[in-house]
XYZ file of C-alpha atoms in Angstrom:
297
model
C -4.617 -36.057 29.241
C -2.874 -32.600 29.843
C -0.818 -32.007 33.090
C -0.098 -28.849 34.395
C 2.884 -28.207 36.931
C 3.794 -25.642 39.402
C 6.831 -27.039 41.125
C 7.403 -24.059 43.235
C 3.975 -24.768 44.714
C 3.304 -28.238 44.832
C 0.616 -27.693 42.483
C -0.588 -30.046 39.664
C -3.869 -30.193 37.408
C -4.762 -32.921 34.987
C -7.420 -31.712 31.981
C -9.009 -33.775 29.608
C -9.664 -32.338 25.622
C -12.652 -33.930 26.223
C -15.143 -31.274 27.076
C -12.014 -29.544 28.345
C -12.651 -31.226 31.754
C -10.881 -30.113 35.302
C -10.320 -34.036 36.328
C -7.249 -33.657 39.171
C -6.044 -30.703 41.124
C -3.436 -30.721 43.373
C -2.773 -27.206 45.287
C -0.001 -27.055 47.441
C 0.391 -30.699 48.049
C -3.050 -31.265 49.074
C -5.388 -33.596 46.416
C -8.483 -31.082 46.325
C -10.505 -32.837 42.781
C -9.115 -36.377 42.374
C -9.611 -38.173 39.016
C -13.278 -40.043 38.376
C -13.415 -43.943 37.962
C -13.526 -44.429 34.075
C -17.000 -45.717 32.936
C -18.969 -43.063 34.779
C -19.640 -40.472 32.178
C -23.007 -39.612 33.777
C -20.764 -37.687 36.545
C -19.943 -35.263 34.293
C -16.649 -34.944 36.332
C -15.411 -31.672 35.972
C -16.573 -31.206 32.412
C -17.407 -27.673 30.500
C -21.239 -27.574 30.047
C -22.175 -24.705 26.796
C -23.899 -23.594 25.236
C -26.150 -23.663 28.225
C -25.417 -25.410 31.470
C -28.012 -28.231 33.086
C -30.926 -29.243 32.091
C -33.349 -28.173 29.459
C -37.088 -29.558 29.201
C -38.434 -31.714 27.033
C -35.424 -30.694 25.211
C -37.730 -28.072 23.315
C -37.158 -24.157 23.473
C -38.303 -21.704 20.877
C -35.955 -19.642 19.209
C -35.843 -15.635 18.486
C -37.945 -16.756 14.966
C -40.658 -18.700 16.755
C -39.396 -21.620 15.306
C -40.033 -24.578 18.499
C -36.274 -26.387 18.417
C -36.060 -29.862 19.541
C -32.089 -31.120 21.583
C -31.498 -34.974 22.072
C -32.585 -36.427 25.368
C -28.966 -36.923 27.181
C -31.430 -37.768 30.675
C -34.575 -39.713 29.756
C -35.749 -40.366 32.971
C -36.218 -36.694 33.691
C -37.203 -35.995 30.127
C -34.657 -33.190 29.516
C -31.257 -32.424 27.522
C -28.610 -32.029 29.929
C -25.787 -29.707 30.441
C -25.233 -28.699 26.641
C -23.217 -29.924 23.711
C -19.327 -30.078 23.924
C -19.206 -31.866 27.403
C -18.067 -34.985 26.079
C -16.663 -33.547 22.300
C -13.010 -32.910 22.140
C -11.400 -29.371 22.319
C -7.859 -28.732 20.236
C -5.401 -28.170 22.110
C -4.586 -24.287 20.789
C -1.885 -23.342 23.333
C 0.098 -25.579 26.100
C 3.336 -24.558 28.161
C 3.886 -26.016 31.945
C 1.061 -24.588 33.477
C -1.351 -23.374 31.195
C -3.394 -24.807 28.611
C -5.839 -22.960 26.038
C -8.254 -25.473 24.350
C -10.764 -24.778 21.787
C -13.528 -26.089 19.920
C -16.372 -24.726 17.443
C -20.131 -25.487 18.103
C -21.412 -25.788 14.439
C -25.017 -25.554 13.885
C -27.496 -28.121 14.090
C -31.470 -28.268 14.031
C -31.859 -28.659 17.518
C -28.952 -24.877 17.924
C -28.963 -23.346 14.815
C -25.684 -21.360 15.613
C -21.954 -21.518 15.087
C -19.970 -20.641 18.185
C -16.199 -20.749 18.573
C -15.604 -21.268 22.801
C -12.275 -21.417 24.147
C -11.506 -22.216 27.413
C -8.023 -21.619 29.728
C -6.542 -23.272 32.618
C -3.327 -21.570 34.723
C -1.239 -22.680 37.877
C 0.019 -19.935 39.436
C 0.698 -18.614 42.967
C -0.494 -22.368 44.161
C -3.955 -21.445 42.892
C -5.817 -22.287 39.600
C -7.370 -19.952 37.182
C -10.245 -21.336 34.688
C -11.619 -18.783 32.153
C -13.896 -19.407 28.866
C -14.140 -16.452 25.821
C -16.931 -17.407 23.273
C -17.986 -15.568 20.010
C -20.687 -16.141 17.459
C -19.844 -16.878 14.177
C -23.074 -16.938 13.003
C -24.981 -14.045 11.646
C -28.151 -14.365 14.590
C -27.990 -13.594 17.923
C -27.389 -16.726 19.542
C -29.170 -17.311 23.238
C -25.931 -18.946 25.597
C -24.860 -20.277 28.628
C -22.150 -21.835 30.645
C -21.291 -23.816 33.438
C -17.949 -26.056 34.937
C -18.549 -29.005 36.720
C -15.424 -29.847 38.901
C -16.217 -32.312 42.037
C -13.919 -30.987 45.215
C -13.021 -34.257 47.156
C -13.204 -34.284 50.607
C -10.327 -36.708 51.872
C -7.764 -33.962 52.158
C -8.635 -31.527 54.778
C -7.546 -32.762 58.410
C -10.970 -31.847 59.954
C -14.381 -31.683 59.173
C -15.625 -29.416 56.797
C -18.273 -26.657 56.286
C -19.965 -25.746 53.163
C -20.303 -21.692 52.772
C -22.317 -19.993 49.936
C -22.989 -16.759 49.232
C -26.404 -16.749 47.877
C -29.577 -15.053 49.032
C -32.224 -17.177 46.332
C -32.499 -21.030 45.511
C -34.482 -22.179 42.417
C -37.624 -24.413 43.553
C -37.244 -27.367 41.138
C -39.826 -29.877 40.547
C -39.612 -33.740 39.916
C -37.446 -33.291 36.722
C -35.014 -31.063 38.315
C -36.285 -27.859 36.318
C -37.449 -24.582 37.761
C -40.781 -23.418 38.758
C -39.756 -19.897 40.377
C -37.151 -19.179 43.570
C -37.388 -18.290 47.015
C -34.918 -17.198 49.669
C -32.454 -19.436 50.874
C -34.192 -18.468 54.305
C -37.392 -20.011 53.537
C -36.176 -22.858 51.409
C -33.853 -23.964 54.470
C -31.179 -23.383 52.066
C -28.759 -20.660 53.827
C -25.894 -21.337 53.855
C -23.878 -17.757 54.117
C -22.801 -18.692 57.337
C -21.956 -22.030 57.124
C -23.422 -25.973 57.348
C -21.090 -29.048 58.394
C -20.798 -30.830 55.071
C -22.118 -33.825 56.939
C -25.767 -32.465 56.964
C -25.766 -30.972 53.706
C -27.555 -32.890 50.626
C -27.917 -30.625 48.113
C -28.328 -30.797 44.323
C -29.624 -26.935 43.851
C -29.276 -23.741 41.831
C -28.407 -20.693 44.119
C -28.664 -17.570 43.007
C -28.822 -13.569 43.944
C -24.629 -14.315 45.031
C -22.838 -11.883 47.573
C -20.972 -9.964 44.627
C -17.697 -7.776 46.278
C -16.066 -6.178 44.018
C -17.689 -8.066 41.156
C -16.814 -11.895 42.907
C -18.488 -14.174 44.690
C -17.669 -16.837 46.728
C -18.123 -20.692 47.914
C -16.068 -22.007 50.530
C -15.293 -25.503 52.265
C -13.537 -24.739 55.540
C -12.537 -26.355 58.809
C -14.087 -24.693 61.845
C -10.954 -22.696 61.646
C -11.186 -21.508 58.549
C -8.679 -23.258 56.767
C -9.342 -25.446 53.435
C -10.680 -23.656 49.534
C -12.507 -21.537 48.012
C -14.262 -20.911 45.095
C -14.770 -17.634 43.704
C -16.564 -16.338 40.133
C -16.795 -13.256 38.443
C -20.295 -11.844 38.015
C -20.982 -13.437 34.503
C -21.172 -16.718 36.499
C -24.558 -15.553 38.518
C -25.197 -18.939 39.932
C -23.451 -21.562 41.714
C -24.517 -25.406 41.931
C -24.277 -27.449 44.271
C -24.783 -30.915 44.267
C -23.095 -33.884 46.955
C -23.734 -37.281 45.278
C -23.749 -40.211 47.594
C -20.422 -41.042 46.574
C -17.710 -40.421 44.105
C -16.132 -43.707 42.679
C -12.091 -42.415 42.343
C -9.862 -44.676 40.365
C -8.453 -45.024 43.745
C -11.825 -45.973 45.671
C -14.925 -44.225 46.663
C -14.848 -41.282 48.282
C -17.056 -38.458 49.540
C -17.074 -35.292 47.055
C -18.971 -32.293 46.529
C -19.717 -30.734 43.252
C -19.355 -26.782 42.787
C -20.270 -25.423 39.760
C -20.176 -22.008 38.390
C -22.928 -21.334 36.093
C -23.518 -17.943 33.673
C -27.617 -18.761 33.852
C -30.316 -20.604 35.474
C -31.550 -24.159 34.941
C -33.899 -24.176 31.649
C -32.673 -20.941 30.715
C -33.578 -21.292 27.250
C -36.750 -21.447 28.263
C -37.086 -19.383 31.212
C -34.549 -16.686 29.867
C -33.092 -16.214 33.522
C -30.120 -14.369 32.655
C -29.643 -16.289 29.872
C -26.709 -14.497 27.475
C -27.974 -13.527 24.283
C -24.409 -13.032 21.581
C -25.158 -10.706 18.808
C -23.762 -11.797 15.217
C -19.944 -11.795 16.151
C -20.097 -10.328 19.632
C -17.424 -11.867 22.149
C -17.800 -12.193 26.045
C -16.097 -13.932 28.554
C -15.038 -14.373 32.113
C -12.894 -15.934 34.953
C -13.012 -18.412 37.764
C -10.632 -20.215 40.150
C -9.777 -21.965 43.164
C -6.912 -21.502 45.704
C -6.470 -22.191 49.275
C -7.193 -19.998 52.412
C -6.168 -20.335 55.580
């Protein structure tokens, strides 16, 4: 584990090289992310999801040459390939300081994903905030489909008052029994309009929100009290989706707590097939983007 610290603000972060995962986060003394208990890989706590996030139906997709590709099914109950190829792989620590770390991995071609990519993920603590970013380069001589997402779980135990969830999204994907998108609905029509906020205790979600409200290229999701204090997750417009997941419980090393996953994602569930917001990386092309977590007053 890699521990980042910023003593001047009482902030710290714990990063695992496996999956480049954000395992724990304290901002100005507030434990907003707590480490998951050992032996719960199915929660994908804190991991980076690439070269796709979410699910690929039946693990099958058709490449640009018309060849059907088959990926390993790691969600057999729903017959899906879930959360990419690097969530359980070790990244190389490329650079590290007291408050920053850069981790790098090379995705090598396989029958299921015949492309080579170099993916770098960085975390930095600055002025009591966490900044996260990625940069990906296509090392192949063919165009590569690509998507990325991050999977942090936020504790609700640190807040001194009940929280409400506010998501600046106009639409939500309609999902079938295997959590594969079949269409898109307005959040008001789906009874999932969170733009004005809703008590977190009344929210039960495993949903992909999109058509986000970007202001100067930034969209936000907030977990705040009635007085407006809490935290905010911001994401640049390369992340066109926010997945929200509220598990029944979240096991930590010190016991079970209530938590919520707020996942900045670049593309939709099943994007290799739907192509919705899928990034197509030309040979040699690099794409990058950032998101972050900050306290709000």
